[in-house]
Tab-separated table of C-alpha atoms in Angstrom:
chain	number	residue	atom	x	y	z
A	1	MET	CA	15.955	86.821	1.576
A	2	PHE	CA	13.149	84.658	0.296
A	3	ALA	CA	12.420	87.182	-2.465
A	4	LEU	CA	16.167	87.134	-3.330
A	5	ALA	CA	16.043	83.337	-3.454
A	6	MET	CA	13.100	83.304	-5.912
A	7	ARG	CA	14.782	85.981	-7.929
A	8	SER	CA	17.964	83.913	-8.157
A	9	ILE	CA	15.960	80.855	-9.402
A	10	ARG	CA	14.241	82.927	-12.046
A	11	GLN	CA	17.349	84.553	-13.311
A	12	ARG	CA	19.576	81.498	-13.384
A	13	PRO	CA	17.421	78.339	-13.477
A	14	GLY	CA	20.156	76.256	-15.046
A	15	ARG	CA	22.226	76.226	-11.856
A	16	PHE	CA	19.389	74.374	-10.061
A	17	ALA	CA	18.788	71.757	-12.763
A	18	ALA	CA	20.833	69.065	-11.008
A	19	THR	CA	19.048	69.665	-7.674
A	20	LEU	CA	15.646	69.597	-9.453
A	21	LEU	CA	16.563	66.295	-11.118
A	22	SER	CA	17.851	64.730	-7.884
A	23	ALA	CA	14.665	65.846	-6.015
A	24	PHE	CA	12.422	64.608	-8.803
A	25	LEU	CA	13.947	61.104	-8.963
A	26	GLY	CA	14.181	60.785	-5.165
A	27	ALA	CA	10.569	61.790	-4.632
A	28	ALA	CA	9.444	59.441	-7.407
A	29	ILE	CA	11.202	56.486	-5.829
A	30	ILE	CA	9.930	57.250	-2.349
A	31	MET	CA	6.374	57.829	-3.439
A	32	ALA	CA	6.275	54.762	-5.692
A	33	PHE	CA	7.350	52.414	-2.897
A	34	ASN	CA	5.362	54.112	-0.128
A	35	SER	CA	2.271	53.767	-2.258
A	36	MET	CA	2.615	50.071	-1.422
A	37	HIS	CA	1.671	51.085	2.137
A	38	ASP	CA	-1.452	52.663	0.777
A	39	THR	CA	-2.198	49.612	-1.317
A	40	ALA	CA	-1.574	47.236	1.581
A	41	GLY	CA	-3.984	49.237	3.791
A	42	ALA	CA	-6.811	49.192	1.350
A	43	LYS	CA	-9.967	47.152	1.940
A	44	GLY	CA	-10.015	43.495	0.795
A	45	VAL	CA	-6.208	42.929	0.770
A	46	ASP	CA	-5.190	39.564	2.217
A	47	SER	CA	-2.605	39.371	4.987
A	48	THR	CA	0.087	37.700	2.781
A	49	SER	CA	-0.141	40.353	0.100
A	50	ALA	CA	-0.281	43.138	2.690
A	51	GLU	CA	2.887	41.887	4.355
A	52	THR	CA	4.752	41.673	1.101
A	53	LEU	CA	3.727	45.174	0.058
A	54	SER	CA	4.504	46.694	3.461
A	55	THR	CA	7.859	45.028	3.635
A	56	SER	CA	8.864	46.268	0.202
A	57	ALA	CA	7.777	49.784	1.104
A	58	GLY	CA	9.640	49.759	4.424
A	59	VAL	CA	12.906	48.361	3.082
A	60	VAL	CA	13.214	50.384	-0.137
A	61	GLY	CA	11.804	53.449	1.614
A	62	GLY	CA	14.811	53.451	3.902
A	63	TYR	CA	17.250	53.040	1.024
A	64	GLY	CA	15.353	55.798	-0.894
A	65	THR	CA	15.588	58.283	1.906
A	66	LEU	CA	19.330	57.669	2.279
A	67	LEU	CA	19.863	58.058	-1.443
A	68	VAL	CA	17.725	61.182	-1.682
A	69	PHE	CA	19.722	62.914	1.063
A	70	PHE	CA	23.136	62.030	-0.504
A	71	ALA	CA	21.929	62.932	-3.998
A	72	VAL	CA	20.578	66.343	-3.000
A	73	ALA	CA	23.522	66.949	-0.650
A	74	SER	CA	26.115	66.188	-3.376
A	75	THR	CA	24.462	68.457	-5.951
A	76	LEU	CA	23.884	71.325	-3.472
A	77	THR	CA	27.436	71.082	-2.191
A	78	VAL	CA	28.786	71.519	-5.763
A	79	ASN	CA	26.294	74.343	-6.377
A	80	VAL	CA	27.185	76.278	-3.203
A	81	ARG	CA	30.989	75.894	-3.750
A	82	GLN	CA	30.561	77.253	-7.272
A	83	ARG	CA	28.825	80.298	-5.856
A	84	SER	CA	31.550	81.156	-3.378
A	85	ALA	CA	32.281	84.467	-5.136
A	86	GLU	CA	28.611	85.409	-5.162
A	87	ILE	CA	28.260	84.456	-1.431
A	88	GLU	CA	31.386	86.502	-0.515
A	89	LEU	CA	29.925	89.520	-2.506
A	90	LEU	CA	26.717	89.243	-0.516
A	91	ARG	CA	28.708	89.157	2.729
A	92	CYS	CA	30.682	92.273	1.667
A	93	SER	CA	27.375	93.973	0.758
A	94	GLY	CA	26.124	93.591	4.306
A	95	ALA	CA	24.245	90.252	4.270
A	96	THR	CA	24.743	88.198	7.400
A	97	PRO	CA	25.559	84.484	7.378
A	98	ALA	CA	22.037	83.805	8.675
A	99	GLN	CA	20.465	85.725	5.808
A	100	ILE	CA	22.642	83.904	3.258
A	101	LYS	CA	21.588	80.578	4.855
A	102	ARG	CA	17.903	81.501	4.557
A	103	MET	CA	18.419	82.415	0.938
A	104	VAL	CA	20.110	79.159	-0.085
A	105	VAL	CA	17.808	77.048	1.993
A	106	GLY	CA	14.818	78.861	0.516
A	107	GLU	CA	16.085	78.247	-3.037
A	108	SER	CA	16.656	74.542	-2.272
A	109	VAL	CA	13.266	74.013	-0.614
A	110	ALA	CA	11.502	75.694	-3.531
A	111	VAL	CA	13.333	73.607	-6.165
A	112	ALA	CA	12.840	70.402	-4.130
A	113	LEU	CA	9.114	71.127	-3.799
A	114	VAL	CA	8.752	71.633	-7.513
A	115	GLY	CA	10.655	68.391	-8.144
A	116	ALA	CA	8.484	66.447	-5.695
A	117	LEU	CA	5.318	67.778	-7.253
A	118	LEU	CA	6.475	66.926	-10.721
A	119	ALA	CA	7.285	63.362	-9.536
A	120	ILE	CA	3.713	62.504	-8.556
A	121	GLY	CA	2.638	61.267	-11.966
A	122	PRO	CA	5.750	59.089	-12.676
A	123	ALA	CA	5.496	57.786	-9.063
A	124	MET	CA	1.976	56.581	-9.645
A	125	LEU	CA	3.050	54.848	-12.840
A	126	GLY	CA	6.061	53.309	-11.123
A	127	GLY	CA	3.923	52.091	-8.296
A	128	ARG	CA	1.542	50.330	-10.701
A	129	LEU	CA	4.424	48.681	-12.475
A	130	LEU	CA	5.876	47.552	-9.130
A	131	LEU	CA	2.520	46.043	-8.061
A	132	ASP	CA	2.335	44.217	-11.375
A	133	LEU	CA	5.844	42.806	-10.716
A	134	PHE	CA	4.723	41.387	-7.387
A	135	LYS	CA	1.595	39.905	-8.948
A	136	ASP	CA	3.574	38.283	-11.802
A	137	SER	CA	5.905	36.650	-9.338
A	138	GLY	CA	2.997	35.307	-7.234
A	139	GLN	CA	3.797	37.379	-4.172
A	140	VAL	CA	0.600	39.473	-4.297
A	141	ALA	CA	-2.901	38.331	-5.197
A	142	GLU	CA	-4.280	39.309	-8.605
A	143	SER	CA	-7.337	40.805	-6.929
A	144	VAL	CA	-5.336	43.565	-5.174
A	145	ASP	CA	-5.967	47.039	-6.727
A	146	TYR	CA	-3.420	49.750	-6.732
A	147	SER	CA	-3.831	52.713	-4.401
A	148	PHE	CA	-1.944	55.994	-4.254
A	149	GLY	CA	-2.801	57.886	-1.060
A	150	ASN	CA	-1.616	60.165	1.724
A	151	VAL	CA	1.215	57.944	2.888
A	152	ALA	CA	2.887	58.030	-0.550
A	153	LEU	CA	2.208	61.723	-1.219
A	154	LEU	CA	3.227	63.085	2.160
A	155	SER	CA	6.287	60.927	2.542
A	156	GLY	CA	7.598	61.824	-0.864
A	157	ILE	CA	7.116	65.569	-0.396
A	158	ASP	CA	8.194	65.699	3.215
A	159	ILE	CA	11.374	63.619	2.909
A	160	THR	CA	12.464	65.411	-0.335
A	161	VAL	CA	11.910	68.879	1.079
A	162	LEU	CA	13.495	68.089	4.443
A	163	ALA	CA	16.498	66.472	2.738
A	164	ALA	CA	17.007	69.554	0.518
A	165	ALA	CA	16.641	71.955	3.507
A	166	GLY	CA	19.092	69.965	5.641
A	167	ALA	CA	21.637	69.418	2.836
A	168	ALA	CA	21.436	73.130	1.845
A	169	PHE	CA	21.906	74.260	5.422
A	170	LEU	CA	24.980	72.083	5.896
A	171	ALA	CA	26.462	73.170	2.562
A	172	VAL	CA	26.007	76.889	3.114
A	173	ARG	CA	27.084	76.659	6.719
A	174	ARG	CA	30.495	75.423	5.559
A	175	ALA	CA	30.687	78.150	2.899
A	176	THR	CA	29.877	80.989	5.281
A	177	ARG	CA	31.861	79.927	8.300
A	178	LYS	CA	35.209	81.645	8.363
A	179	THR	CA	36.462	80.930	11.856
A	180	GLY	CA	36.289	78.364	14.534
A	181	PRO	CA	36.974	74.650	14.536
A	182	ARG	CA	35.699	72.711	11.538
A	183	GLY	CA	34.860	69.196	10.886
A	184	ARG	CA	33.666	68.177	14.387
A	185	GLY	CA	30.192	67.224	13.221
A	186	ARG	CA	31.536	65.362	10.251
A	187	ASN	CA	34.021	63.504	12.416
A	188	PHE	CA	31.244	62.484	14.732
A	189	PHE	CA	29.163	61.074	11.951
A	190	VAL	CA	32.215	59.295	10.356
A	191	ARG	CA	32.968	57.498	13.644
A	192	ALA	CA	29.360	56.731	14.344
A	193	ALA	CA	28.808	55.256	10.891
A	194	LEU	CA	31.977	53.129	11.049
A	195	VAL	CA	31.358	51.916	14.575
A	196	LEU	CA	27.709	51.085	13.986
A	197	GLY	CA	28.560	49.447	10.654
A	198	ALA	CA	31.194	47.236	12.307
A	199	LEU	CA	28.794	46.262	15.062
A	200	SER	CA	26.017	45.464	12.609
A	201	VAL	CA	28.320	43.350	10.438
A	202	CYS	CA	29.661	41.465	13.501
A	203	SER	CA	26.130	40.849	14.739
A	204	THR	CA	25.571	38.581	11.636
A	205	PHE	CA	27.366	35.824	13.535
A	206	ALA	CA	24.630	35.840	16.175
A	207	PHE	CA	22.058	34.522	13.588
A	208	SER	CA	21.533	31.003	12.340
A	209	SER	CA	22.017	29.990	8.698
A	210	THR	CA	18.257	29.605	8.163
A	211	ASP	CA	17.220	32.809	9.912
A	212	ALA	CA	14.976	34.994	7.654
A	213	ALA	CA	16.664	38.153	8.815
A	214	LEU	CA	20.319	36.906	8.305
A	215	MET	CA	20.923	39.270	5.406
A	216	ALA	CA	19.695	42.424	7.201
A	217	PRO	CA	22.591	43.072	9.615
A	218	ALA	CA	25.228	42.330	6.944
A	219	ALA	CA	23.590	44.594	4.412
A	220	TYR	CA	22.944	47.443	6.740
A	221	GLY	CA	26.438	47.164	8.167
A	222	ALA	CA	27.935	47.397	4.652
A	223	ILE	CA	25.805	50.430	3.949
A	224	LEU	CA	26.885	52.177	7.175
A	225	LEU	CA	30.538	51.459	6.507
A	226	ALA	CA	30.045	52.857	2.993
A	227	VAL	CA	28.543	56.008	4.448
A	228	GLY	CA	31.527	56.338	6.852
A	229	PHE	CA	34.019	55.985	3.980
A	230	ALA	CA	32.029	58.414	1.852
A	231	LEU	CA	32.058	61.046	4.575
A	232	LEU	CA	35.769	60.382	5.081
A	233	SER	CA	36.493	60.603	1.351
A	234	PRO	CA	38.338	63.953	1.400
A	235	LYS	CA	40.917	62.605	3.842
A	236	LEU	CA	41.154	59.285	2.041
A	237	LEU	CA	41.689	61.019	-1.255
A	238	ARG	CA	44.402	63.338	0.190
A	239	ALA	CA	46.219	60.451	1.770
A	240	LEU	CA	46.239	58.633	-1.640
A	241	LEU	CA	47.428	61.734	-3.469
A	242	ASP	CA	50.314	62.361	-1.085
A	243	ARG	CA	51.685	58.902	-2.134
A	244	LEU	CA	50.784	59.121	-5.781
A	245	PRO	CA	53.742	59.848	-8.175
A	246	ALA	CA	53.254	62.596	-10.764
A	247	THR	CA	54.816	61.726	-14.167
A	248	GLY	CA	54.366	63.658	-17.379
A	249	PRO	CA	52.540	67.013	-17.920
A	250	SER	CA	49.073	65.538	-17.618
A	251	GLY	CA	50.005	63.496	-14.515
A	252	TYR	CA	51.623	66.552	-12.828
A	253	LEU	CA	48.567	68.676	-13.586
A	254	ALA	CA	46.217	65.939	-12.333
A	255	VAL	CA	47.955	65.335	-9.037
A	256	ARG	CA	48.493	68.954	-8.239
A	257	THR	CA	44.855	69.932	-9.144
A	258	MET	CA	43.372	67.023	-7.179
A	259	ARG	CA	45.439	67.901	-4.036
A	260	GLU	CA	43.944	71.447	-4.163
A	261	ARG	CA	40.415	70.216	-4.935
A	262	ALA	CA	40.183	67.191	-2.714
A	263	ALA	CA	37.195	68.540	-0.800
A	264	GLN	CA	35.260	69.310	-4.017
A	265	LEU	CA	36.060	65.920	-5.573
A	266	SER	CA	34.694	64.171	-2.510
A	267	GLY	CA	31.251	65.010	-3.854
A	268	VAL	CA	32.075	62.576	-6.747
A	269	LEU	CA	33.510	59.914	-4.390
A	270	MET	CA	30.474	59.781	-2.191
A	271	PRO	CA	27.999	58.335	-4.732
A	272	LEU	CA	30.711	56.170	-6.207
A	273	ILE	CA	31.559	54.526	-2.897
A	274	LEU	CA	27.891	54.099	-1.993
A	275	PHE	CA	27.058	52.613	-5.424
A	276	THR	CA	29.967	50.150	-5.327
A	277	ALA	CA	29.325	49.026	-1.771
A	278	MET	CA	25.555	48.607	-1.925
A	279	ALA	CA	25.476	46.923	-5.356
A	280	THR	CA	28.399	44.588	-4.476
A	281	ALA	CA	26.985	43.576	-1.092
A	282	THR	CA	23.366	43.096	-2.279
A	283	LEU	CA	24.093	41.141	-5.523
A	284	TYR	CA	26.712	38.832	-4.016
A	285	MET	CA	24.620	38.083	-0.892
A	286	GLN	CA	21.607	37.387	-3.081
A	287	ALA	CA	23.768	35.047	-5.210
A	288	VAL	CA	24.908	33.196	-2.066
A	289	GLU	CA	21.283	32.996	-0.929
A	290	ASN	CA	20.224	31.508	-4.269
A	291	ASP	CA	22.988	28.970	-4.258
A	292	ALA	CA	22.109	27.918	-0.744
A	293	ILE	CA	18.382	27.437	-1.620
A	294	ASN	CA	19.218	25.541	-4.752
A	295	ALA	CA	21.682	23.300	-2.848
A	296	SER	CA	18.967	22.493	-0.287
A	297	GLY	CA	16.543	21.243	-2.939
A	298	VAL	CA	13.667	23.141	-1.328
A	299	PRO	CA	11.514	25.373	-3.586
A	300	LYS	CA	11.701	29.097	-2.920
A	301	SER	CA	9.160	30.351	-0.433
A	302	ILE	CA	7.139	33.494	-0.915
A	303	ASP	CA	9.391	35.315	1.533
A	304	ALA	CA	12.483	34.188	-0.473
A	305	LYS	CA	10.960	35.412	-3.695
A	306	ASN	CA	10.001	38.634	-2.032
A	307	LEU	CA	13.470	39.142	-0.733
A	308	GLU	CA	15.035	38.423	-4.187
A	309	THR	CA	12.630	40.835	-5.877
A	310	LEU	CA	13.466	43.588	-3.365
A	311	ASN	CA	17.204	43.092	-3.712
A	312	LEU	CA	17.030	43.268	-7.541
A	313	VAL	CA	14.779	46.366	-7.425
A	314	VAL	CA	17.017	47.990	-4.791
A	315	VAL	CA	20.143	47.354	-6.953
A	316	GLY	CA	18.379	48.769	-10.001
A	317	ILE	CA	17.400	51.912	-8.073
A	318	ILE	CA	20.944	52.281	-6.731
A	319	VAL	CA	22.452	51.874	-10.183
A	320	VAL	CA	20.207	54.518	-11.730
A	321	PHE	CA	20.294	56.947	-8.861
A	322	SER	CA	24.027	56.654	-8.123
A	323	CYS	CA	24.855	57.053	-11.873
A	324	ILE	CA	22.699	60.192	-12.044
A	325	MET	CA	24.353	61.520	-8.914
A	326	LEU	CA	27.767	60.919	-10.456
A	327	ILE	CA	26.803	62.505	-13.703
A	328	ASN	CA	25.286	65.565	-12.033
A	329	SER	CA	28.303	66.101	-9.821
A	330	LEU	CA	30.807	65.494	-12.577
A	331	TYR	CA	29.014	67.620	-15.125
A	332	ALA	CA	28.585	70.565	-12.750
A	333	ALA	CA	32.126	70.326	-11.403
A	334	THR	CA	33.787	69.936	-14.880
A	335	THR	CA	31.678	72.653	-16.500
A	336	TYR	CA	32.633	75.036	-13.712
A	337	ARG	CA	36.356	74.488	-14.532
A	338	ARG	CA	36.285	76.124	-17.938
A	339	ARG	CA	38.118	79.144	-16.613
A	340	GLU	CA	40.792	76.891	-15.011
A	341	PHE	CA	41.208	74.992	-18.317
A	342	GLY	CA	41.654	78.311	-20.127
A	343	GLN	CA	44.345	79.399	-17.629
A	344	GLN	CA	46.163	76.101	-18.083
A	345	ARG	CA	46.105	76.417	-21.894
A	346	LEU	CA	47.386	80.059	-21.698
A	347	ALA	CA	50.193	78.782	-19.487
A	348	GLY	CA	51.274	76.330	-22.182
A	349	ALA	CA	49.201	73.188	-21.668
A	350	THR	CA	47.726	71.694	-24.858
A	351	PRO	CA	43.991	70.580	-25.053
A	352	GLY	CA	45.260	66.971	-25.232
A	353	GLN	CA	47.248	67.451	-21.910
A	354	VAL	CA	44.157	68.961	-20.250
A	355	LEU	CA	42.078	65.998	-21.399
A	356	GLY	CA	44.803	63.670	-20.186
A	357	MET	CA	44.701	65.409	-16.784
A	358	ILE	CA	40.928	64.924	-16.628
A	359	GLY	CA	41.374	61.227	-17.590
A	360	ILE	CA	43.952	60.634	-14.870
A	361	GLU	CA	41.705	62.433	-12.282
A	362	SER	CA	38.817	60.225	-13.327
A	363	LEU	CA	40.910	57.069	-13.077
A	364	VAL	CA	42.162	58.015	-9.586
A	365	LEU	CA	38.556	58.795	-8.415
A	366	THR	CA	37.276	55.544	-9.883
A	367	VAL	CA	40.019	53.414	-8.325
A	368	THR	CA	39.575	55.111	-4.945
A	369	GLY	CA	35.818	54.874	-4.912
A	370	VAL	CA	35.758	51.263	-6.090
A	371	PHE	CA	38.454	50.274	-3.557
A	372	PHE	CA	36.624	51.651	-0.473
A	373	GLY	CA	33.168	50.647	-1.811
A	374	THR	CA	34.417	47.110	-2.381
A	375	ALA	CA	35.912	46.996	1.185
A	376	ALA	CA	32.609	48.070	2.701
A	377	GLY	CA	30.771	45.525	0.563
A	378	LEU	CA	33.146	42.649	1.531
A	379	ALA	CA	32.650	43.557	5.117
A	380	GLY	CA	29.032	42.466	4.771
A	381	ILE	CA	29.526	39.643	2.253
A	382	ILE	CA	32.127	37.685	4.271
A	383	PRO	CA	30.124	37.298	7.470
A	384	PHE	CA	26.875	36.461	5.542
A	385	THR	CA	28.646	33.853	3.413
A	386	MET	CA	30.343	32.281	6.433
A	387	VAL	CA	27.094	31.868	8.347
A	388	ARG	CA	24.955	30.857	5.340
A	389	THR	CA	27.297	28.450	3.639
A	390	ASP	CA	30.382	27.841	5.899
A	391	ALA	CA	32.538	29.259	3.087
A	392	VAL	CA	34.410	32.535	3.293
A	393	LEU	CA	33.719	34.022	-0.122
A	394	PRO	CA	30.942	33.474	-2.601
A	395	GLU	CA	31.567	30.869	-5.264
A	396	GLY	CA	30.302	33.038	-8.141
A	397	GLY	CA	33.623	34.559	-8.933
A	398	LEU	CA	34.399	38.137	-9.997
A	399	GLY	CA	31.849	38.485	-12.785
A	400	ILE	CA	29.402	40.520	-10.766
A	401	TRP	CA	32.178	42.732	-9.428
A	402	PHE	CA	33.607	43.416	-12.861
A	403	GLY	CA	30.136	44.439	-14.057
A	404	ILE	CA	29.752	46.902	-11.166
A	405	VAL	CA	33.221	48.351	-11.751
A	406	GLY	CA	32.445	48.678	-15.436
A	407	VAL	CA	29.267	50.677	-14.788
A	408	ALA	CA	31.143	52.938	-12.298
A	409	ALA	CA	34.162	53.489	-14.565
A	410	ALA	CA	31.963	54.244	-17.612
A	411	ALA	CA	29.842	56.756	-15.685
A	412	VAL	CA	32.910	58.595	-14.430
A	413	LEU	CA	35.175	58.539	-17.500
A	414	VAL	CA	32.524	59.202	-20.113
A	415	THR	CA	30.872	62.077	-18.193
A	416	SER	CA	34.088	63.812	-17.180
A	417	LEU	CA	35.876	63.464	-20.610
A	418	THR	CA	32.824	64.441	-22.620
A	419	THR	CA	32.105	67.495	-20.442
A	420	ALA	CA	35.747	68.527	-20.527
A	421	ARG	CA	35.906	68.205	-24.288
A	422	ARG	CA	32.894	70.480	-24.646
A	423	ALA	CA	34.447	72.982	-22.180
A	424	LEU	CA	37.645	73.059	-24.261
A	425	ARG	CA	35.726	74.253	-27.279
A	426	THR	CA	35.677	77.638	-25.695
A	427	PRO	CA	38.809	79.657	-26.777
A	428	ALA	CA	41.322	79.982	-23.909
A	429	VAL	CA	41.053	83.760	-23.820
A	430	GLY	CA	37.286	83.659	-23.666
A	431	ALA	CA	37.294	80.982	-20.962
A	432	VAL	CA	39.595	83.004	-18.764
A	433	SER	CA	37.397	86.064	-19.158
A	434	LEU	CA	34.402	84.103	-17.698
A	435	VAL	CA	33.287	85.098	-14.196
A	436	ALA	CA	34.400	82.503	-11.657
């Protein structure tokens, strides 16, 4: 099966491009920030600089691990679902589910390992830029030299490869399982994420307004709730579609298609919900923190500057990574539907109606993802604001939120419509003749 996996990669490398890109970016982020551990542990580094570097590595390393797993999981899920016919052919040819799992996991591990190795150079460059950022803000002494060692290298490779193996195993397990109860593991993780998220958010009220760790429970609670909503996205989407009216040819096609493909479309909703929740919660809580510090008239401490830098860097990573996850998932899913588009056109739908269908699908996905992502973000923002300022909501208004929604909508609409337009260039008869 390992030989078959390598042969599959050599014959059709394009199908693994999204996984390679996700692994490359994830490993680069993890190694860049974990190199701060190596730098902090070098000789001659003062305690204040070491604490700043270790904190940044620990906080962003956790975010990075979560993002890597979801990025690789979303791309691998789309990849495995698109290969359902190939997997079924292997089963009919005598391959057992265990052999198919080993093949897919072997492919994923090999691609992830290549992505992680390619990321070493960019990670070293990113780590140097990050250290310069800390120096420029006065959080790290100018005398500290950059170090890229075993902590960065091993953490980046290990986490990326393990995430790819785990995500591939879960994806192919769903594809090869034909009987027995489904969804028990997913339901467990959904409930665990929602319960732990709610407990973490509620624990914010146990802190004082000046506690340095006040933002942590609110932020992690919002993230856990977002993960719960993301895992629950197929059911949430089906519940919305059952109540959504279908008007016009494009509306009818969109609603009917989305009802049939709710599970596949959840791969798009996952990064969308995570992006909206994490960006909304982090940016608004940082804005509340800045307003509180300015109102007190006390200059920002090193810890406060460190926290602000981390939050802005984290949001930047989230924006880039989540957008790439969205684009990967949308591009792969929309390109795979060329045959479906051809069948719809042969049945009488015009190219404009097909594009209208894609536009409506994208709008529904965007609204759904933004709604649940915003709900998760607000769950963290409100307790933090109440404890920090005695208000209920931040005073900054909706400007930040509109910016986040604009980025999310642009990523979804531009990618899906552009990819669909390219797919429609193939004549309908030729598209239908493509192997599914």
